[in-house]
JSON list of C-alpha atoms in Angstrom, two decimals:
[
{"chain": "B", "resi": 17, "resn": "UNK", "atom": "CA", "xyz": [27.04, 16.39, 9.27]},
{"chain": "B", "resi": 18, "resn": "UNK", "atom": "CA", "xyz": [24.19, 16.47, 6.73]},
{"chain": "B", "resi": 19, "resn": "UNK", "atom": "CA", "xyz": [20.53, 15.49, 6.99]},
{"chain": "B", "resi": 20, "resn": "UNK", "atom": "CA", "xyz": [21.07, 12.03, 5.56]},
{"chain": "B", "resi": 21, "resn": "UNK", "atom": "CA", "xyz": [23.95, 11.16, 8.09]},
{"chain": "B", "resi": 22, "resn": "UNK", "atom": "CA", "xyz": [21.97, 12.62, 10.77]},
{"chain": "B", "resi": 23, "resn": "UNK", "atom": "CA", "xyz": [18.97, 10.38, 9.85]},
{"chain": "B", "resi": 24, "resn": "UNK", "atom": "CA", "xyz": [20.99, 7.32, 9.49]},
{"chain": "B", "resi": 25, "resn": "UNK", "atom": "CA", "xyz": [22.59, 7.86, 13.10]},
{"chain": "B", "resi": 26, "resn": "UNK", "atom": "CA", "xyz": [19.02, 8.22, 14.50]},
{"chain": "B", "resi": 27, "resn": "UNK", "atom": "CA", "xyz": [17.79, 5.03, 12.80]},
{"chain": "B", "resi": 28, "resn": "UNK", "atom": "CA", "xyz": [20.88, 3.28, 14.41]},
{"chain": "B", "resi": 29, "resn": "UNK", "atom": "CA", "xyz": [20.09, 4.68, 17.83]},
{"chain": "B", "resi": 30, "resn": "UNK", "atom": "CA", "xyz": [16.42, 3.24, 17.38]},
{"chain": "B", "resi": 31, "resn": "UNK", "atom": "CA", "xyz": [17.75, 0.12, 16.68]},
{"chain": "B", "resi": 32, "resn": "UNK", "atom": "CA", "xyz": [19.74, 0.02, 19.54]},
{"chain": "B", "resi": 33, "resn": "UNK", "atom": "CA", "xyz": [16.70, 0.78, 21.56]},
{"chain": "B", "resi": 34, "resn": "UNK", "atom": "CA", "xyz": [14.88, -2.02, 20.01]},
{"chain": "B", "resi": 35, "resn": "UNK", "atom": "CA", "xyz": [17.83, -4.22, 20.89]},
{"chain": "B", "resi": 36, "resn": "UNK", "atom": "CA", "xyz": [17.69, -3.24, 24.59]},
{"chain": "B", "resi": 37, "resn": "UNK", "atom": "CA", "xyz": [13.86, -3.63, 24.77]},
{"chain": "B", "resi": 38, "resn": "UNK", "atom": "CA", "xyz": [14.16, -7.46, 23.35]},
{"chain": "B", "resi": 39, "resn": "UNK", "atom": "CA", "xyz": [17.17, -8.13, 25.36]},
{"chain": "B", "resi": 40, "resn": "UNK", "atom": "CA", "xyz": [16.35, -6.68, 28.49]},
{"chain": "B", "resi": 41, "resn": "UNK", "atom": "CA", "xyz": [12.87, -5.16, 28.53]},
{"chain": "B", "resi": 42, "resn": "UNK", "atom": "CA", "xyz": [14.36, -1.73, 28.91]},
{"chain": "B", "resi": 43, "resn": "UNK", "atom": "CA", "xyz": [11.51, 0.34, 30.04]},
{"chain": "B", "resi": 44, "resn": "UNK", "atom": "CA", "xyz": [13.53, 3.61, 29.50]},
{"chain": "B", "resi": 45, "resn": "UNK", "atom": "CA", "xyz": [14.33, 2.82, 25.98]},
{"chain": "B", "resi": 46, "resn": "UNK", "atom": "CA", "xyz": [10.77, 1.96, 25.13]},
{"chain": "B", "resi": 47, "resn": "UNK", "atom": "CA", "xyz": [9.71, 5.17, 26.80]},
{"chain": "B", "resi": 48, "resn": "UNK", "atom": "CA", "xyz": [11.89, 7.03, 24.43]},
{"chain": "B", "resi": 49, "resn": "UNK", "atom": "CA", "xyz": [10.87, 4.87, 21.53]},
{"chain": "B", "resi": 50, "resn": "UNK", "atom": "CA", "xyz": [7.36, 5.61, 22.45]},
{"chain": "B", "resi": 51, "resn": "UNK", "atom": "CA", "xyz": [7.62, 9.35, 22.79]},
{"chain": "B", "resi": 52, "resn": "UNK", "atom": "CA", "xyz": [9.04, 9.50, 19.38]},
{"chain": "B", "resi": 53, "resn": "UNK", "atom": "CA", "xyz": [6.81, 7.20, 17.29]},
{"chain": "B", "resi": 54, "resn": "UNK", "atom": "CA", "xyz": [3.48, 7.18, 18.91]},
{"chain": "B", "resi": 55, "resn": "UNK", "atom": "CA", "xyz": [2.53, 10.52, 17.84]},
{"chain": "B", "resi": 56, "resn": "UNK", "atom": "CA", "xyz": [4.14, 9.77, 14.43]},
{"chain": "B", "resi": 57, "resn": "UNK", "atom": "CA", "xyz": [2.01, 6.68, 13.87]},
{"chain": "B", "resi": 58, "resn": "UNK", "atom": "CA", "xyz": [-1.02, 8.41, 15.03]},
{"chain": "B", "resi": 59, "resn": "UNK", "atom": "CA", "xyz": [-0.54, 11.24, 12.66]},
{"chain": "B", "resi": 60, "resn": "UNK", "atom": "CA", "xyz": [0.11, 8.58, 9.94]},
{"chain": "B", "resi": 61, "resn": "UNK", "atom": "CA", "xyz": [-3.00, 6.80, 10.72]},
{"chain": "B", "resi": 62, "resn": "UNK", "atom": "CA", "xyz": [-5.32, 9.72, 10.67]},
{"chain": "B", "resi": 63, "resn": "UNK", "atom": "CA", "xyz": [-3.69, 10.87, 7.26]},
{"chain": "B", "resi": 64, "resn": "UNK", "atom": "CA", "xyz": [-4.67, 7.51, 5.90]},
{"chain": "B", "resi": 65, "resn": "UNK", "atom": "CA", "xyz": [-8.40, 8.17, 6.89]},
{"chain": "B", "resi": 66, "resn": "UNK", "atom": "CA", "xyz": [-8.64, 6.85, 10.61]},
{"chain": "B", "resi": 67, "resn": "UNK", "atom": "CA", "xyz": [-10.66, 8.95, 13.05]},
{"chain": "B", "resi": 68, "resn": "UNK", "atom": "CA", "xyz": [-8.74, 10.51, 15.93]},
{"chain": "B", "resi": 69, "resn": "UNK", "atom": "CA", "xyz": [-9.97, 7.74, 18.33]},
{"chain": "B", "resi": 70, "resn": "UNK", "atom": "CA", "xyz": [-9.37, 4.93, 16.28]},
{"chain": "B", "resi": 71, "resn": "UNK", "atom": "CA", "xyz": [-5.86, 6.35, 15.21]},
{"chain": "B", "resi": 72, "resn": "UNK", "atom": "CA", "xyz": [-5.15, 6.78, 19.01]},
{"chain": "B", "resi": 73, "resn": "UNK", "atom": "CA", "xyz": [-6.30, 3.16, 19.64]},
{"chain": "B", "resi": 74, "resn": "UNK", "atom": "CA", "xyz": [-4.32, 1.75, 16.71]},
{"chain": "B", "resi": 75, "resn": "UNK", "atom": "CA", "xyz": [-1.18, 3.63, 17.78]},
{"chain": "B", "resi": 76, "resn": "UNK", "atom": "CA", "xyz": [-1.43, 2.15, 21.32]},
{"chain": "B", "resi": 77, "resn": "UNK", "atom": "CA", "xyz": [-1.97, -1.40, 19.79]},
{"chain": "B", "resi": 78, "resn": "UNK", "atom": "CA", "xyz": [1.15, -0.86, 17.51]},
{"chain": "B", "resi": 79, "resn": "UNK", "atom": "CA", "xyz": [3.32, 0.34, 20.46]},
{"chain": "B", "resi": 80, "resn": "UNK", "atom": "CA", "xyz": [2.24, -2.68, 22.60]},
{"chain": "B", "resi": 81, "resn": "UNK", "atom": "CA", "xyz": [3.30, -4.88, 19.61]},
{"chain": "B", "resi": 82, "resn": "UNK", "atom": "CA", "xyz": [6.57, -3.11, 19.32]},
{"chain": "B", "resi": 83, "resn": "UNK", "atom": "CA", "xyz": [7.17, -3.98, 23.12]},
{"chain": "B", "resi": 84, "resn": "UNK", "atom": "CA", "xyz": [5.94, -7.47, 22.90]},
{"chain": "B", "resi": 85, "resn": "UNK", "atom": "CA", "xyz": [7.59, -8.31, 19.39]},
{"chain": "B", "resi": 86, "resn": "UNK", "atom": "CA", "xyz": [10.69, -6.18, 19.68]},
{"chain": "B", "resi": 87, "resn": "UNK", "atom": "CA", "xyz": [12.71, -9.84, 19.54]},
{"chain": "B", "resi": 88, "resn": "UNK", "atom": "CA", "xyz": [11.32, -10.26, 15.78]},
{"chain": "B", "resi": 89, "resn": "UNK", "atom": "CA", "xyz": [12.90, -6.81, 14.52]},
{"chain": "B", "resi": 90, "resn": "UNK", "atom": "CA", "xyz": [15.60, -7.61, 11.99]},
{"chain": "B", "resi": 91, "resn": "UNK", "atom": "CA", "xyz": [17.87, -4.44, 11.09]},
{"chain": "B", "resi": 92, "resn": "UNK", "atom": "CA", "xyz": [19.12, -6.43, 7.92]},
{"chain": "B", "resi": 93, "resn": "UNK", "atom": "CA", "xyz": [15.44, -6.40, 6.56]},
{"chain": "B", "resi": 94, "resn": "UNK", "atom": "CA", "xyz": [14.17, -2.90, 7.29]},
{"chain": "B", "resi": 95, "resn": "UNK", "atom": "CA", "xyz": [14.93, 0.39, 9.40]},
{"chain": "B", "resi": 96, "resn": "UNK", "atom": "CA", "xyz": [13.09, 0.84, 12.75]},
{"chain": "B", "resi": 97, "resn": "UNK", "atom": "CA", "xyz": [10.69, 3.32, 11.39]},
{"chain": "B", "resi": 98, "resn": "UNK", "atom": "CA", "xyz": [10.00, 1.14, 8.54]},
{"chain": "B", "resi": 99, "resn": "UNK", "atom": "CA", "xyz": [9.15, -1.78, 10.85]},
{"chain": "B", "resi": 100, "resn": "UNK", "atom": "CA", "xyz": [6.84, 0.20, 13.05]},
{"chain": "B", "resi": 101, "resn": "UNK", "atom": "CA", "xyz": [4.94, 1.97, 10.34]},
{"chain": "B", "resi": 102, "resn": "UNK", "atom": "CA", "xyz": [4.54, -1.40, 8.51]},
{"chain": "B", "resi": 103, "resn": "UNK", "atom": "CA", "xyz": [2.97, -2.64, 12.03]},
{"chain": "B", "resi": 104, "resn": "UNK", "atom": "CA", "xyz": [0.71, 0.53, 11.90]},
{"chain": "B", "resi": 105, "resn": "UNK", "atom": "CA", "xyz": [-0.36, -0.11, 8.15]},
{"chain": "B", "resi": 106, "resn": "UNK", "atom": "CA", "xyz": [-1.20, -3.63, 8.99]},
{"chain": "B", "resi": 107, "resn": "UNK", "atom": "CA", "xyz": [-3.19, -2.64, 12.12]},
{"chain": "B", "resi": 108, "resn": "UNK", "atom": "CA", "xyz": [-5.28, -0.04, 10.04]},
{"chain": "B", "resi": 109, "resn": "UNK", "atom": "CA", "xyz": [-6.08, -2.76, 7.57]},
{"chain": "B", "resi": 110, "resn": "UNK", "atom": "CA", "xyz": [-7.20, -5.14, 10.35]},
{"chain": "B", "resi": 111, "resn": "UNK", "atom": "CA", "xyz": [-9.42, -2.33, 11.73]},
{"chain": "B", "resi": 112, "resn": "UNK", "atom": "CA", "xyz": [-10.71, -1.58, 8.53]},
{"chain": "B", "resi": 113, "resn": "UNK", "atom": "CA", "xyz": [-11.80, -5.20, 7.78]},
{"chain": "B", "resi": 114, "resn": "UNK", "atom": "CA", "xyz": [-13.24, -5.59, 11.33]},
{"chain": "B", "resi": 115, "resn": "UNK", "atom": "CA", "xyz": [-15.44, -2.47, 10.44]},
{"chain": "B", "resi": 116, "resn": "UNK", "atom": "CA", "xyz": [-16.72, -4.18, 7.24]},
{"chain": "B", "resi": 117, "resn": "UNK", "atom": "CA", "xyz": [-17.90, -7.44, 9.08]},
{"chain": "B", "resi": 118, "resn": "UNK", "atom": "CA", "xyz": [-21.34, -7.63, 9.96]},
{"chain": "B", "resi": 119, "resn": "UNK", "atom": "CA", "xyz": [-22.08, -7.77, 13.60]},
{"chain": "B", "resi": 120, "resn": "UNK", "atom": "CA", "xyz": [-23.58, -11.34, 14.63]},
{"chain": "B", "resi": 121, "resn": "UNK", "atom": "CA", "xyz": [-26.90, -9.51, 15.59]},
{"chain": "B", "resi": 122, "resn": "UNK", "atom": "CA", "xyz": [-27.21, -7.86, 12.15]},
{"chain": "B", "resi": 123, "resn": "UNK", "atom": "CA", "xyz": [-26.75, -11.36, 10.19]},
{"chain": "B", "resi": 124, "resn": "UNK", "atom": "CA", "xyz": [-30.33, -12.96, 9.48]},
{"chain": "B", "resi": 125, "resn": "UNK", "atom": "CA", "xyz": [-31.24, -15.78, 11.34]},
{"chain": "B", "resi": 126, "resn": "UNK", "atom": "CA", "xyz": [-33.08, -18.87, 10.34]},
{"chain": "B", "resi": 127, "resn": "UNK", "atom": "CA", "xyz": [-33.67, -20.42, 6.60]},
{"chain": "B", "resi": 128, "resn": "UNK", "atom": "CA", "xyz": [-33.83, -17.94, 3.83]},
{"chain": "B", "resi": 129, "resn": "UNK", "atom": "CA", "xyz": [-37.18, -17.67, 2.03]},
{"chain": "B", "resi": 130, "resn": "UNK", "atom": "CA", "xyz": [-37.47, -19.96, -1.03]},
{"chain": "B", "resi": 131, "resn": "UNK", "atom": "CA", "xyz": [-36.82, -18.00, -4.46]},
{"chain": "B", "resi": 132, "resn": "UNK", "atom": "CA", "xyz": [-39.83, -17.55, -6.81]},
{"chain": "B", "resi": 133, "resn": "UNK", "atom": "CA", "xyz": [-40.27, -20.16, -9.37]},
{"chain": "B", "resi": 134, "resn": "UNK", "atom": "CA", "xyz": [-39.50, -17.64, -12.14]},
{"chain": "B", "resi": 135, "resn": "UNK", "atom": "CA", "xyz": [-36.34, -16.67, -10.33]},
{"chain": "B", "resi": 136, "resn": "UNK", "atom": "CA", "xyz": [-35.28, -20.28, -10.47]},
{"chain": "B", "resi": 137, "resn": "UNK", "atom": "CA", "xyz": [-36.13, -20.72, -14.02]},
{"chain": "B", "resi": 138, "resn": "UNK", "atom": "CA", "xyz": [-34.21, -17.35, -14.82]},
{"chain": "B", "resi": 139, "resn": "UNK", "atom": "CA", "xyz": [-31.21, -18.62, -12.90]},
{"chain": "B", "resi": 140, "resn": "UNK", "atom": "CA", "xyz": [-31.24, -22.15, -14.59]},
{"chain": "B", "resi": 141, "resn": "UNK", "atom": "CA", "xyz": [-31.46, -20.56, -18.05]},
{"chain": "B", "resi": 142, "resn": "UNK", "atom": "CA", "xyz": [-28.44, -18.48, -17.35]},
{"chain": "B", "resi": 143, "resn": "UNK", "atom": "CA", "xyz": [-26.46, -21.13, -16.00]},
{"chain": "B", "resi": 144, "resn": "UNK", "atom": "CA", "xyz": [-27.12, -23.00, -19.25]},
{"chain": "B", "resi": 145, "resn": "UNK", "atom": "CA", "xyz": [-26.10, -20.07, -21.27]},
{"chain": "B", "resi": 146, "resn": "UNK", "atom": "CA", "xyz": [-22.85, -19.50, -19.33]},
{"chain": "B", "resi": 147, "resn": "UNK", "atom": "CA", "xyz": [-22.11, -23.06, -19.82]},
{"chain": "B", "resi": 148, "resn": "UNK", "atom": "CA", "xyz": [-22.56, -23.08, -23.46]},
{"chain": "B", "resi": 149, "resn": "UNK", "atom": "CA", "xyz": [-20.56, -19.77, -23.56]},
{"chain": "B", "resi": 150, "resn": "UNK", "atom": "CA", "xyz": [-17.62, -21.45, -21.28]},
{"chain": "B", "resi": 151, "resn": "UNK", "atom": "CA", "xyz": [-17.46, -24.43, -23.94]},
{"chain": "B", "resi": 152, "resn": "UNK", "atom": "CA", "xyz": [-17.44, -22.02, -26.77]},
{"chain": "B", "resi": 153, "resn": "UNK", "atom": "CA", "xyz": [-14.12, -20.29, -25.41]},
{"chain": "B", "resi": 154, "resn": "UNK", "atom": "CA", "xyz": [-10.90, -21.28, -26.92]},
{"chain": "B", "resi": 155, "resn": "UNK", "atom": "CA", "xyz": [-9.11, -24.14, -25.13]},
{"chain": "B", "resi": 156, "resn": "UNK", "atom": "CA", "xyz": [-6.30, -22.09, -23.49]},
{"chain": "B", "resi": 157, "resn": "UNK", "atom": "CA", "xyz": [-8.90, -19.54, -22.17]},
{"chain": "B", "resi": 158, "resn": "UNK", "atom": "CA", "xyz": [-11.50, -21.94, -20.91]},
{"chain": "B", "resi": 159, "resn": "UNK", "atom": "CA", "xyz": [-8.90, -23.99, -19.05]},
{"chain": "B", "resi": 160, "resn": "UNK", "atom": "CA", "xyz": [-7.62, -20.96, -17.45]},
{"chain": "B", "resi": 161, "resn": "UNK", "atom": "CA", "xyz": [-11.03, -19.84, -16.46]},
{"chain": "B", "resi": 162, "resn": "UNK", "atom": "CA", "xyz": [-12.04, -23.29, -14.89]},
{"chain": "B", "resi": 163, "resn": "UNK", "atom": "CA", "xyz": [-8.86, -23.13, -12.78]},
{"chain": "B", "resi": 164, "resn": "UNK", "atom": "CA", "xyz": [-9.50, -19.77, -11.73]},
{"chain": "B", "resi": 165, "resn": "UNK", "atom": "CA", "xyz": [-13.14, -19.70, -10.98]},
{"chain": "B", "resi": 166, "resn": "UNK", "atom": "CA", "xyz": [-14.01, -23.46, -10.55]},
{"chain": "B", "resi": 167, "resn": "UNK", "atom": "CA", "xyz": [-10.73, -24.59, -9.21]},
{"chain": "B", "resi": 168, "resn": "UNK", "atom": "CA", "xyz": [-10.36, -21.39, -7.05]},
{"chain": "B", "resi": 169, "resn": "UNK", "atom": "CA", "xyz": [-6.74, -20.99, -7.79]},
{"chain": "B", "resi": 170, "resn": "UNK", "atom": "CA", "xyz": [-5.14, -17.48, -7.93]},
{"chain": "B", "resi": 171, "resn": "UNK", "atom": "CA", "xyz": [-3.46, -16.20, -10.95]},
{"chain": "B", "resi": 172, "resn": "UNK", "atom": "CA", "xyz": [0.18, -16.91, -9.45]},
{"chain": "B", "resi": 173, "resn": "UNK", "atom": "CA", "xyz": [-0.95, -20.49, -8.87]},
{"chain": "B", "resi": 174, "resn": "UNK", "atom": "CA", "xyz": [-2.30, -20.91, -12.28]},
{"chain": "B", "resi": 175, "resn": "UNK", "atom": "CA", "xyz": [1.10, -19.68, -13.47]},
{"chain": "B", "resi": 176, "resn": "UNK", "atom": "CA", "xyz": [3.06, -22.10, -11.34]},
{"chain": "B", "resi": 177, "resn": "UNK", "atom": "CA", "xyz": [0.99, -25.06, -12.32]},
{"chain": "B", "resi": 178, "resn": "UNK", "atom": "CA", "xyz": [1.08, -24.11, -16.07]},
{"chain": "B", "resi": 179, "resn": "UNK", "atom": "CA", "xyz": [4.43, -22.76, -16.64]},
{"chain": "B", "resi": 180, "resn": "UNK", "atom": "CA", "xyz": [2.81, -19.66, -18.51]},
{"chain": "B", "resi": 181, "resn": "UNK", "atom": "CA", "xyz": [3.98, -16.12, -17.54]},
{"chain": "B", "resi": 182, "resn": "UNK", "atom": "CA", "xyz": [1.73, -14.38, -15.09]},
{"chain": "B", "resi": 183, "resn": "UNK", "atom": "CA", "xyz": [0.90, -11.72, -17.64]},
{"chain": "B", "resi": 184, "resn": "UNK", "atom": "CA", "xyz": [-0.12, -14.10, -20.36]},
{"chain": "B", "resi": 185, "resn": "UNK", "atom": "CA", "xyz": [-2.51, -15.86, -17.60]},
{"chain": "B", "resi": 186, "resn": "UNK", "atom": "CA", "xyz": [-4.17, -12.39, -16.74]},
{"chain": "B", "resi": 187, "resn": "UNK", "atom": "CA", "xyz": [-4.60, -11.57, -20.50]},
{"chain": "B", "resi": 188, "resn": "UNK", "atom": "CA", "xyz": [-6.24, -14.80, -21.35]},
{"chain": "B", "resi": 189, "resn": "UNK", "atom": "CA", "xyz": [-8.47, -14.53, -18.37]},
{"chain": "B", "resi": 190, "resn": "UNK", "atom": "CA", "xyz": [-9.47, -10.96, -19.17]},
{"chain": "B", "resi": 191, "resn": "UNK", "atom": "CA", "xyz": [-10.14, -11.84, -22.75]},
{"chain": "B", "resi": 192, "resn": "UNK", "atom": "CA", "xyz": [-12.11, -14.81, -21.70]},
{"chain": "B", "resi": 193, "resn": "UNK", "atom": "CA", "xyz": [-14.32, -12.88, -19.37]},
{"chain": "B", "resi": 194, "resn": "UNK", "atom": "CA", "xyz": [-14.87, -10.30, -21.87]},
{"chain": "B", "resi": 195, "resn": "UNK", "atom": "CA", "xyz": [-16.10, -12.99, -24.39]},
{"chain": "B", "resi": 196, "resn": "UNK", "atom": "CA", "xyz": [-18.32, -14.30, -21.46]},
{"chain": "B", "resi": 197, "resn": "UNK", "atom": "CA", "xyz": [-19.74, -11.04, -20.94]},
{"chain": "B", "resi": 198, "resn": "UNK", "atom": "CA", "xyz": [-20.75, -10.59, -24.57]},
{"chain": "B", "resi": 199, "resn": "UNK", "atom": "CA", "xyz": [-22.30, -13.96, -24.64]},
{"chain": "B", "resi": 200, "resn": "UNK", "atom": "CA", "xyz": [-24.46, -13.24, -21.74]},
{"chain": "B", "resi": 201, "resn": "UNK", "atom": "CA", "xyz": [-26.13, -10.19, -22.97]}
]
């Protein structure tokens, strides 16, 4: 048997483990799955930049998710290893997002100080310059800028609304932003 067949057979075995976990909460199947995947998940997370402690914590969370969500595994959509490593990747992203959020005690409390009069005037002048620059854009570009920035729509949502190809949307917005950048200098 070659390596490819051996790997496919191993994946099928893991699929059976997940099925037993989902159907009967089979602890022995989970222990085998855990012994195989937990160190690999930890290694994967460390290679992606996580500290050993964070990688260990995330790996534990991933394996707990595998235990709790085993019924959601669909062998027609992914292999067991792909499913588990996708969970790990998502946990890592969640951990990064959490690290970037300021802690409540780090946030300033109370009203912000009033800006200086010169700053207010400068902001009003820049706002007027931007308004004039937006009006000077070709209609096709201006409409897309308005939808993206004032309508808060994604490029895909704009494409769906306008019927234009996504590449055209991105190109027109990029050209419009370049024109606005030059107009604001």
